Short mmCIF file of C-alpha atoms and ligand atoms in Angstrom, two decimals:
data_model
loop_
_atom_site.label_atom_id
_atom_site.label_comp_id
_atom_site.label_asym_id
_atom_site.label_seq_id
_atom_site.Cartn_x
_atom_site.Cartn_y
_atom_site.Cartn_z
CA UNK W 1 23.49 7.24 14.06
CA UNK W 2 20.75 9.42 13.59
CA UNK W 3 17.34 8.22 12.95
CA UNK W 4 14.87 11.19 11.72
CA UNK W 5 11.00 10.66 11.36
CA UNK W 6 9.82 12.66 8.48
CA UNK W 7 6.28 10.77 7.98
CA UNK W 8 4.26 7.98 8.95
CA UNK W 9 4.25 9.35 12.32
CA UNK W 10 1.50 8.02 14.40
CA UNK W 11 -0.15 7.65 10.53
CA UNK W 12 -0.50 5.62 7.67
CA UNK W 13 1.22 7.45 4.75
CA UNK W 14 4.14 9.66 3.34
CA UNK W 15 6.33 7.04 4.90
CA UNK W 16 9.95 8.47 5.36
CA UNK W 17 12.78 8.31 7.67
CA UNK W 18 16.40 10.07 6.97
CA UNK W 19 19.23 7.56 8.52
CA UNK W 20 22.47 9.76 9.31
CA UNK W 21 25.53 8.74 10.10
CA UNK W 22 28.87 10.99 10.11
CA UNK W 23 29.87 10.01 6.46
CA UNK W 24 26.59 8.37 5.44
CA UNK W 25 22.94 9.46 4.68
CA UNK W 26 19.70 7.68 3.24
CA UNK W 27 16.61 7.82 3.12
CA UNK W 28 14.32 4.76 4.16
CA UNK W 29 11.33 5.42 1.72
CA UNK W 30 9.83 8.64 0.32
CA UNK W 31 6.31 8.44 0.31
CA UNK W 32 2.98 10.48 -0.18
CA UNK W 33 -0.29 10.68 2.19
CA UNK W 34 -2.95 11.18 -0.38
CA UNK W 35 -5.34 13.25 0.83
CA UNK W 36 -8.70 14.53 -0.91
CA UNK W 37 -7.54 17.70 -0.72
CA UNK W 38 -4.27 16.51 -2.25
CA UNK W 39 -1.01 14.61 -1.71
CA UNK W 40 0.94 15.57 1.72
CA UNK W 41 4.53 15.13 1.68
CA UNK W 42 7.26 14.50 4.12
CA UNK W 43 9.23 17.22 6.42
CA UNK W 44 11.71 18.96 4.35
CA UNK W 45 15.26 17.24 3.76
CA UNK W 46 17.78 19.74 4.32
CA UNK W 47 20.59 19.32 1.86
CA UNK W 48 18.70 16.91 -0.45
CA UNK W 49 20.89 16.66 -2.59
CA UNK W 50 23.59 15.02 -0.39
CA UNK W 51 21.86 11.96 0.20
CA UNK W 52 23.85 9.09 -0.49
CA UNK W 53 20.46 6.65 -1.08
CA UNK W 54 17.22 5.97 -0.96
CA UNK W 55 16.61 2.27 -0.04
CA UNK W 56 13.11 1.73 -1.65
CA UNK W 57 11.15 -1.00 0.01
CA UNK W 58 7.72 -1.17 -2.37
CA UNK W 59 5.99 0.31 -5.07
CA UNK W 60 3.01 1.62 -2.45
CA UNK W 61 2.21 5.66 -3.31
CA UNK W 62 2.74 5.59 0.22
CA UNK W 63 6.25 4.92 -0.05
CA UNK W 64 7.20 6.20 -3.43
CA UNK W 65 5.11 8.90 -4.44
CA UNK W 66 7.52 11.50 -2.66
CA UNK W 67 10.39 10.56 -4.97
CA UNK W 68 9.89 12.89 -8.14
CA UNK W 69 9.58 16.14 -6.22
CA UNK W 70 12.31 15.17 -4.12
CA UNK W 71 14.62 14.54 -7.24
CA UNK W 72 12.98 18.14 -8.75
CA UNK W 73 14.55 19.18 -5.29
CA UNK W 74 17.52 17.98 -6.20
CA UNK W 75 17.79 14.95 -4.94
CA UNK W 76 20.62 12.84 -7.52
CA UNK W 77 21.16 9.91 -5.60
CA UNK W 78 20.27 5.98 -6.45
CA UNK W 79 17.15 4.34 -5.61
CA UNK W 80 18.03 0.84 -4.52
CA UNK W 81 14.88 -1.30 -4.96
CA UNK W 82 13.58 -4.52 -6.50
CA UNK W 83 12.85 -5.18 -10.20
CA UNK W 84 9.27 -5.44 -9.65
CA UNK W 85 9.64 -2.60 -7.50
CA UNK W 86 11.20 -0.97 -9.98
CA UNK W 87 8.67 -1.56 -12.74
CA UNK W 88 5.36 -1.10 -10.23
CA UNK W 89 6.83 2.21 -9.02
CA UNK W 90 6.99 3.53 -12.32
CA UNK W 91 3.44 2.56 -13.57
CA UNK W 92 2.17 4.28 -9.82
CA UNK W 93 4.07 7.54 -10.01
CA UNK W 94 2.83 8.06 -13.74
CA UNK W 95 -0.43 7.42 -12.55
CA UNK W 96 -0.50 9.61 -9.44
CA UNK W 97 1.09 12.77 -12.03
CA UNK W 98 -1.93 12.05 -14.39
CA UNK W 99 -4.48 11.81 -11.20
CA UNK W 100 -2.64 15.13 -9.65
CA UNK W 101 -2.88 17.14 -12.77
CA UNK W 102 -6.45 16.11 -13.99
CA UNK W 103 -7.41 17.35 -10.39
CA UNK W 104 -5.69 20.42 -10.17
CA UNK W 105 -3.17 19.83 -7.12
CA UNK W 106 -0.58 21.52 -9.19
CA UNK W 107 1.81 18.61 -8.43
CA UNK W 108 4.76 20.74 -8.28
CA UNK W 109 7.04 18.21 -10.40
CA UNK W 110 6.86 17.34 -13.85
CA UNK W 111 6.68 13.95 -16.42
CA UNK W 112 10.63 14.35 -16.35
CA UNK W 113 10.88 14.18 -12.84
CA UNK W 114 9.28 10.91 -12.67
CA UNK W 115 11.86 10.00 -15.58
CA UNK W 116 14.80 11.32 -13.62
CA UNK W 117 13.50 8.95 -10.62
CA UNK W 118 13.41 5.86 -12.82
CA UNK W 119 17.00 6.36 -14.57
CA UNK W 120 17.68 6.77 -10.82
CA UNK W 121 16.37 3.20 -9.88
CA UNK W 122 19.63 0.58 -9.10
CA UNK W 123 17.88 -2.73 -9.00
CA UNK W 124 18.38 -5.77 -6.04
CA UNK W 125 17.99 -9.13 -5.64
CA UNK W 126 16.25 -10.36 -2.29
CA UNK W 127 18.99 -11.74 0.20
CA UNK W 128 21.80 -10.30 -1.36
CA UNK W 129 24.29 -8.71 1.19
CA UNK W 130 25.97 -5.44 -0.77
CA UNK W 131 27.99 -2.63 0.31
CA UNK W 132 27.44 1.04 0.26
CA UNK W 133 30.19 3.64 1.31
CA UNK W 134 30.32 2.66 5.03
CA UNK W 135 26.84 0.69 5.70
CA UNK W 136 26.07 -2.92 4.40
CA UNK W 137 22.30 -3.77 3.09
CA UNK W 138 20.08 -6.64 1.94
CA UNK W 139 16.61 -6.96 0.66
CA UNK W 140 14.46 -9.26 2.24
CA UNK W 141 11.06 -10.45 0.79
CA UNK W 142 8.56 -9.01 2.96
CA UNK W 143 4.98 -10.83 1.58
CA UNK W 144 3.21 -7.67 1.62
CA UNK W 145 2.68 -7.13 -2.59
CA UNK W 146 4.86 -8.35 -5.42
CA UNK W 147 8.33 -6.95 -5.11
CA UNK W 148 7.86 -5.71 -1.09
CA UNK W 149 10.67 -5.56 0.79
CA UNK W 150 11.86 -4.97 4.62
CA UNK W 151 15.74 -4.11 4.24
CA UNK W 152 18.21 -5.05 6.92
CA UNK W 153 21.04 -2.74 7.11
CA UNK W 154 24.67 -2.77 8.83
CA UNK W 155 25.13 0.79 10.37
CA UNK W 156 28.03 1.00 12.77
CA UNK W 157 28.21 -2.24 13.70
CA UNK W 158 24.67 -1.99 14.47
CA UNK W 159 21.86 -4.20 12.56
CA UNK W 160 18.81 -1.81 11.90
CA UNK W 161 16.15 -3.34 10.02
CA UNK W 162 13.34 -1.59 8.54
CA UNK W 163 10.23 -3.58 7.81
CA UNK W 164 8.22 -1.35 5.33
CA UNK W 165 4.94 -2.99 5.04
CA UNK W 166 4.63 -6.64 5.57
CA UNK W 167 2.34 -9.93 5.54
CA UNK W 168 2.72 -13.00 7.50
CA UNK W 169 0.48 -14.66 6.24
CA UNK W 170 -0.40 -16.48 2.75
CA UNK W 171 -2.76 -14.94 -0.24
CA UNK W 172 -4.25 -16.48 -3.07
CA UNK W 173 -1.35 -14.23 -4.87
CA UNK W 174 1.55 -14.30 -2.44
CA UNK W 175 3.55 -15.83 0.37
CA UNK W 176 4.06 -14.04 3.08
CA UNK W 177 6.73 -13.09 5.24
CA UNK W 178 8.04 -15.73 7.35
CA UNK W 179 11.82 -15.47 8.31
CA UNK W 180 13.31 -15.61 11.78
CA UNK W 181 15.34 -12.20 11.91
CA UNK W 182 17.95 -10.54 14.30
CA UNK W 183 18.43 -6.76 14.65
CA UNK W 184 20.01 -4.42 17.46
CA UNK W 185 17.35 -2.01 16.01
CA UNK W 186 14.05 -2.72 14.09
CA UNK W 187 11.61 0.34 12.56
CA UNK W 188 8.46 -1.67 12.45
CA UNK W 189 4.94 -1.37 10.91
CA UNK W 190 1.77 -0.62 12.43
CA UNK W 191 -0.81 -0.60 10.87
CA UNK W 192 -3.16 -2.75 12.61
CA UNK W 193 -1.40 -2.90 15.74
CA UNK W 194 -4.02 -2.65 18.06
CA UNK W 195 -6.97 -4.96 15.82
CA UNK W 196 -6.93 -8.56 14.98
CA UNK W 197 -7.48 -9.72 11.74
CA UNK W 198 -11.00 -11.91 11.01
CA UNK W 199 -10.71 -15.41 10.05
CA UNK W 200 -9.40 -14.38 6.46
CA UNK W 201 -11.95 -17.58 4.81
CA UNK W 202 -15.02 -16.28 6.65
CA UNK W 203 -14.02 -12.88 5.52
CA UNK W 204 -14.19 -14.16 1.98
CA UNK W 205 -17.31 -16.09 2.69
CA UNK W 206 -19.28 -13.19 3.75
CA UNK W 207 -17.78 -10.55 0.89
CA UNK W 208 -19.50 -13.44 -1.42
CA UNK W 209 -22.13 -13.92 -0.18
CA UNK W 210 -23.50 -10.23 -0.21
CA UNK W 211 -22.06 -9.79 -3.69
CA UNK W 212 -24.54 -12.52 -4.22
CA UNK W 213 -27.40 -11.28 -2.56
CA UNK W 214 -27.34 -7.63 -4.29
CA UNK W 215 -26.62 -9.40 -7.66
CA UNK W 216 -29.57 -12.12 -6.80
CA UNK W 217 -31.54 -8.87 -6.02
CA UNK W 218 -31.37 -6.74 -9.14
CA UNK W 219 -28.53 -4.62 -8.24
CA UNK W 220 -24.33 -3.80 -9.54
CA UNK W 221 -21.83 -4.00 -6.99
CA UNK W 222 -18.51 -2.24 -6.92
CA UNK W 223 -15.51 -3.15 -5.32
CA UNK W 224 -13.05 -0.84 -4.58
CA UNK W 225 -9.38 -2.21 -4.53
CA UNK W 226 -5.61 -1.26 -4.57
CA UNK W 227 -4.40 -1.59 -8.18
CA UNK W 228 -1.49 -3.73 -7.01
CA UNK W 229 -2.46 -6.88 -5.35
CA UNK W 230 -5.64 -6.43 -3.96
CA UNK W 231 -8.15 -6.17 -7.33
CA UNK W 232 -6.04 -9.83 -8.27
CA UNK W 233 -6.47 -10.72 -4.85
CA UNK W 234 -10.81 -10.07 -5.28
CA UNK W 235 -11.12 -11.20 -9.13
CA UNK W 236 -9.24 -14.92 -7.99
CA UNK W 237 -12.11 -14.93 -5.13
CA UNK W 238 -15.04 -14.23 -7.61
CA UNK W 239 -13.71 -17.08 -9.17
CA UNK W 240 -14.95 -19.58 -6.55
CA UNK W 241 -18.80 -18.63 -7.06
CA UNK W 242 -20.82 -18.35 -10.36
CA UNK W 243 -22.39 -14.86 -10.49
CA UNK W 244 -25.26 -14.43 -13.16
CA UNK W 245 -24.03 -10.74 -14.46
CA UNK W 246 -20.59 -9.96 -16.35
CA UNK W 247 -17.33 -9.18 -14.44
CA UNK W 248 -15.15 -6.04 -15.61
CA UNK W 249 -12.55 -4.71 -14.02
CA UNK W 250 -11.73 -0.52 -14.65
CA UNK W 251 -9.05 1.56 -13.97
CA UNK W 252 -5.73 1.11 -12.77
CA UNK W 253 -6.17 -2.28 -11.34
CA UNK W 254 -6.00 -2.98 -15.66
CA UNK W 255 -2.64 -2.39 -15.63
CA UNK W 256 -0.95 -3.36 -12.27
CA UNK W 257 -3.33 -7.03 -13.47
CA UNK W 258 -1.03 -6.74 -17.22
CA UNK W 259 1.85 -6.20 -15.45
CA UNK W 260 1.81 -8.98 -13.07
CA UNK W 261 0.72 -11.60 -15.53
CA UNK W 262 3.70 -10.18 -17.43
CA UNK W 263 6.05 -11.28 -14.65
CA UNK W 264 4.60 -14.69 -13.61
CA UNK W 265 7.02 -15.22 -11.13
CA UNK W 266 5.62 -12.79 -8.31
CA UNK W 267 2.79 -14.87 -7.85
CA UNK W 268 1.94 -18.15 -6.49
CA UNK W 269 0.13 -19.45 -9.00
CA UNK W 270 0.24 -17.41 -11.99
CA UNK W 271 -2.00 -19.87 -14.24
CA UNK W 272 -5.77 -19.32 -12.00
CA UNK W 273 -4.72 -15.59 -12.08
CA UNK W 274 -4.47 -15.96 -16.14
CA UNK W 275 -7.38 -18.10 -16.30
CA UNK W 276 -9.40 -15.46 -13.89
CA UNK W 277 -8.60 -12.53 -15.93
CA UNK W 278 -9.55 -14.08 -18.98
CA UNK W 279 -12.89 -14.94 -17.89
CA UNK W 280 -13.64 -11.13 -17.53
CA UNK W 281 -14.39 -7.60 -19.12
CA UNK W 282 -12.02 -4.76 -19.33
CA UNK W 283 -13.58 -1.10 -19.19
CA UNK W 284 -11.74 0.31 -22.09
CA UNK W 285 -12.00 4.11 -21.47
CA UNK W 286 -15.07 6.73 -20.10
CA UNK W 287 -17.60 5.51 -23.08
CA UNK W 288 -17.65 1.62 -22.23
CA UNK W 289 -17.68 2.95 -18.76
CA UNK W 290 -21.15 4.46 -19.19
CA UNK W 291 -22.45 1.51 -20.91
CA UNK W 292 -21.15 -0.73 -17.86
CA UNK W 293 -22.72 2.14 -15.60
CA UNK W 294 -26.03 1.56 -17.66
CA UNK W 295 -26.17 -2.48 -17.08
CA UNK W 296 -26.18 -4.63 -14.01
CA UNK W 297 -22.37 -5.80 -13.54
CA UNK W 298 -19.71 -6.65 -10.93
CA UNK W 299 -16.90 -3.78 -11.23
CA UNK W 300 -13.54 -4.49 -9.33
CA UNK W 301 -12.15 -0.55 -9.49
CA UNK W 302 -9.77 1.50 -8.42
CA UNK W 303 -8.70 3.87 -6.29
CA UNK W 304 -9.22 1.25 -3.23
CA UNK W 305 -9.67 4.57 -0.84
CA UNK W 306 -12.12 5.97 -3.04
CA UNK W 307 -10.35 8.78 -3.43
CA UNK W 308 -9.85 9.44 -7.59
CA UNK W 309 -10.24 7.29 -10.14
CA UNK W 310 -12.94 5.58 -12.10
CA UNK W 311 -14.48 4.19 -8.75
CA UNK W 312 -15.55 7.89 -8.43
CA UNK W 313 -17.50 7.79 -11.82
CA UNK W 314 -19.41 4.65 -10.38
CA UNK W 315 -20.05 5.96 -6.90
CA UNK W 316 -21.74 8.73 -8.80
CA UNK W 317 -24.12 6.23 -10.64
CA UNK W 318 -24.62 4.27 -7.29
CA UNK W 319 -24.60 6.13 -4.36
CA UNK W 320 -28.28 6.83 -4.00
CA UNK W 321 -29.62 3.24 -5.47
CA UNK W 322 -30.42 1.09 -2.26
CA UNK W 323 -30.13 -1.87 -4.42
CA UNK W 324 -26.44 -1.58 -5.25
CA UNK W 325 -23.08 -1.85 -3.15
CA UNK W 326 -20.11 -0.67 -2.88
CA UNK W 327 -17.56 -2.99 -1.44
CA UNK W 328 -14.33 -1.70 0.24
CA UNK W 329 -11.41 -4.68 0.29
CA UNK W 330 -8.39 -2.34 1.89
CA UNK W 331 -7.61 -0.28 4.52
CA UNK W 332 -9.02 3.60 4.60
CA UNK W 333 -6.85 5.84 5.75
CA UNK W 334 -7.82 9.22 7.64
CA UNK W 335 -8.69 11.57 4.81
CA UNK W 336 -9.89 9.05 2.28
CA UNK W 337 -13.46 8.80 0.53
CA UNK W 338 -13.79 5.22 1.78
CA UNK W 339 -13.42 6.61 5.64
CA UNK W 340 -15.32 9.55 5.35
CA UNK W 341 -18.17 6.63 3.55
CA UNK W 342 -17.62 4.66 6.82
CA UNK W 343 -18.00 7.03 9.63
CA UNK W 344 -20.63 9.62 8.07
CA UNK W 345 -22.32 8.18 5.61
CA UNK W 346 -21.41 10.88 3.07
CA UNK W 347 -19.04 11.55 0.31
CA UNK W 348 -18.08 14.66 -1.61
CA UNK W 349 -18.96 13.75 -5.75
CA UNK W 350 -18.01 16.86 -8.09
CA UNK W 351 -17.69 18.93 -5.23
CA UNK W 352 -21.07 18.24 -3.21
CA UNK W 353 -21.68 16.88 -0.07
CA UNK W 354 -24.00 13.47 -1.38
CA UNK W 355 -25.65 11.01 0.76
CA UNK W 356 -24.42 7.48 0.13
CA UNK W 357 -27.72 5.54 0.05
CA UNK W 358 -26.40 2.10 -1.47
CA UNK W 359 -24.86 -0.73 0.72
CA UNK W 360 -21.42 -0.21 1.97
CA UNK W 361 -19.04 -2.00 4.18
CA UNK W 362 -15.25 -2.62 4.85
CA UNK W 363 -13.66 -6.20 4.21
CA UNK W 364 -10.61 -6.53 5.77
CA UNK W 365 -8.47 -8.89 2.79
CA UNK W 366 -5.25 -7.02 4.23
CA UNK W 367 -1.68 -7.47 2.77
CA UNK W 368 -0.44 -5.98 6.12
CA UNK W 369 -0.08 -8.17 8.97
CA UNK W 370 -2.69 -7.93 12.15
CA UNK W 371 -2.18 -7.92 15.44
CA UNK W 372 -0.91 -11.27 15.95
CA UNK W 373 1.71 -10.94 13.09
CA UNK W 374 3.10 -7.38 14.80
CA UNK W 375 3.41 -9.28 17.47
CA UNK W 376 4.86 -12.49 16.27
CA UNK W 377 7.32 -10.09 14.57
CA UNK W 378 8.59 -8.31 17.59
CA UNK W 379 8.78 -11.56 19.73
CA UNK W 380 11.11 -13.27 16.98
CA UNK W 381 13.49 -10.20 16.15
CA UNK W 382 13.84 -8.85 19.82
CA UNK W 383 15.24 -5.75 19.11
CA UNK W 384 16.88 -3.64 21.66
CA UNK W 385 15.37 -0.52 20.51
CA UNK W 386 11.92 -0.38 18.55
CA UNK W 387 10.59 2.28 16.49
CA UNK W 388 7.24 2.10 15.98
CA UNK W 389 5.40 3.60 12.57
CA UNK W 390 3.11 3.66 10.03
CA UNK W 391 -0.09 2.98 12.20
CA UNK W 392 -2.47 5.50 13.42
CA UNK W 393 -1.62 6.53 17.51
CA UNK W 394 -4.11 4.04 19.22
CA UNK W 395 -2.61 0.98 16.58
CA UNK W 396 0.89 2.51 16.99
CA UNK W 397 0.49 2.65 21.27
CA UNK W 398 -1.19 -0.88 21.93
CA UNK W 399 2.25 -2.46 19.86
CA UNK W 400 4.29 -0.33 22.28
CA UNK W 401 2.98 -1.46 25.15
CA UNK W 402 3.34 -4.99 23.99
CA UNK W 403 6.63 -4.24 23.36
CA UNK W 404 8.12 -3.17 26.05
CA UNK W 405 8.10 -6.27 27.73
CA UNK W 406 10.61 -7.44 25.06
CA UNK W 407 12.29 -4.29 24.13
CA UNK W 408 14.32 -1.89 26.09
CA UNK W 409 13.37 1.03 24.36
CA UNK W 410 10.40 1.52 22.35
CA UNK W 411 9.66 5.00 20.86
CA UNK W 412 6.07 5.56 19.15
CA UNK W 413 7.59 8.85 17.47
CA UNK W 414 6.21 12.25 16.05
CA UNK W 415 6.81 14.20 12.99
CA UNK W 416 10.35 15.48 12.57
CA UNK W 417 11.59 13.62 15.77
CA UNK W 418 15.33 12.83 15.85
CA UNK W 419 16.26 9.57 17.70
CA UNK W 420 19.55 8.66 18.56
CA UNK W 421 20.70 5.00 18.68
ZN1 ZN R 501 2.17 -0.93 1.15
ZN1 ZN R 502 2.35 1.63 3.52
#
């Protein structure tokens, strides 16, 4: 079989790999690298329309947000993916359109795209072995956000799997991924292949503490965080300290919150998430949002890369107040606000180049595994041939060299490379 990279080569986003076989083709993901500038998409598919499948491992824009220009391509195929998969994909892609279009980036696909990718949508159960023309397939539950999956496929008598994102360790929201896996061939993650993660309670710890301190102080702090996971994941650790101004939460993170209390059973425990959310303000729309902007508050916003999105109204407000923060709880990729925050100091509001004067600082909360999980990973699956992905080139090379000494080939590929296994 074939194995083409068309993304998430030696970077984190527009994940997307074309598997080809002589009377089989799919697509492993079909994902977006938002960019200030606007998205980036994937090499072009030749024949799209021929595909036979896309297998559809999480919700993540990353992932997903490729799908409705691919079907205005032509692409007709089934999108095999969870049902919370299913039902988080839809709320991000309508989302991204709406972001795309109020920002002129001319998205190139329409509202019925996005409709044409969710009639698309053929929903699967975790550990369920089914059969596609020539290639078996299973879903496995990968820990990384509700409805994340890695997918194990049967490909000419070869096992491939491909991880997608994944966590092995435990949230307040989620389990993660623990399973003892075999595979001839394994695409793997890698993100933070070349850093360790902190001590995940001391992280917490500290993220409180300054919260504290600037509220203490007189100031608002914002947190940036991914709509899906990540703003449930912050407003479960405000719970554990009594601030003295009101908690609202704005944005996206509004709905992906509705929509997971909706399905209680992709958390761990659903009740302190209800009880959490409960205890909080919404931000209704732009006019409540000025009269938050206006008062000292705690805002858990989107988008976590501060790079659209209400958190760009409240950067506005902030940015030059010494006495205020601005909290990022997720990864920045190259390109985002939050990265261009972090190594310059500066980020473009309305167009201008504006000095960020207020606190600011990463907190690594990741739903990606570090170092030691990569690792773990690759020592329990043993592949014979790794492919390494989604991780920038210095996270992507350290895993390679660690693999090699279990691996007999490891590739750490480039766009559009072809591999042959
Ligand atoms: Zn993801
Ligand atoms: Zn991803």
């Amino acid at each position: 079989m074939e194995i083409k990279i068309l993304g998430a080569a030696r970077e984190v986003g527009r994940s997307c790999i074309e598997l080809c076989t002589k009377e089989f083709r799919a697509l492993l993901d079909a994902g977006i690298k938002l960019e200030i500038a606007g998205p980036e998409y994937p090499v072009e598919i030749s024949n799209i329309g021929l595909i036979d499948a896309v297998f559809l491992s999480h919700a993540h824009l990353d992932h997903s947000g490729a799908l409705p220009l691919f079907f205005h391509r032509g692409l007709s195929c089934g999108v095999l993916c969870t049902a919370e998969t299913a039902l988080l994909t839809k709320l991000l892609l309508k989302d991204a359109h709406k972001i795309e279009v109020a920002e002129h980036h001319h998205p190139g696909y329409g509202k019925e795209d996005i409709r044409r990718v969710v009639s698309h949508i053929e929903k699967v159960r975790y550990n369920e072995k089914k059969k596609l023309k020539t290639v078996s397939y299973e879903f496995i539950d990968a820990g990384h956000i509700p409805g994340s999956s890695m997918v194990m496929l049967e490909v000419e008598g070869k096992r491939l799997l491909y991880t997608g994102d994944f966590n092995t360790v435990d949230t307040n929201l989620i389990n993660g991924f623990k399973e003892r896996l075999e595979a001839d061939v394994m695409i793997i993650e890698s993100t933070y292949g070349a850093e360790k993660h902190p001590n995940r309670d001391k992280e917490e710890e500290a993220f409180l503490n300054k919260i504290e301190e600037v509220v203490n102080a007189g100031g608002s702090v914002i947190i940036a965080a991914f709509a899906i996971g990540r703003a449930q994941e912050v407003l479960l650790m405000l719970q554990k300290r009594r601030f003295k101004v009101p908690i609202y939460m704005d944005g996206m993170a509004v709905k992906a919150t509705d929509f997971i209390l909706a399905h209680p059973v992709l958390l761990s425990k659903p009740k302190e998430l209800e009880k959490a959310y409960n205890r909080i303000n919404i931000v209704k729309g732009s006019r409540e949002r000025k009269q938050v902007l206006n008062k000292q508050a705690i805002v858990i916003t989107t988008s976590g890369m501060i790079t659209g999105g209400p958190v760009i109204e409240y950067m506005k407000h902030i940015a030059s107040r010494k006495d205020c923060a601005l909290m990022m709880t997720g990864y920045q990729t190259i390109g985002s606000g939050g990265l261009q925050i972090l190594e310059t100091g500066f980020i473009d509001l309305d167009g201008e180049r504006t000095k960020v004067e207020c606190f600011y600082k990463k907190y690594v909360f990741s739903a990606h595994a570090g170092q030691q999980g990569l690792q773990w990973m690759i020592k329990t699956v043993r592949p014979k041939i790794l492919i390494i992905n989604h991780g920038q080139d210095y996270h992507c090379s350290a895993l390679a060299q660690f693999a090699n000494q279990y691996c007999k080939k490891v590739y750490v590929p480039r766009l559009g490379d072809v591999i042959t296994v």
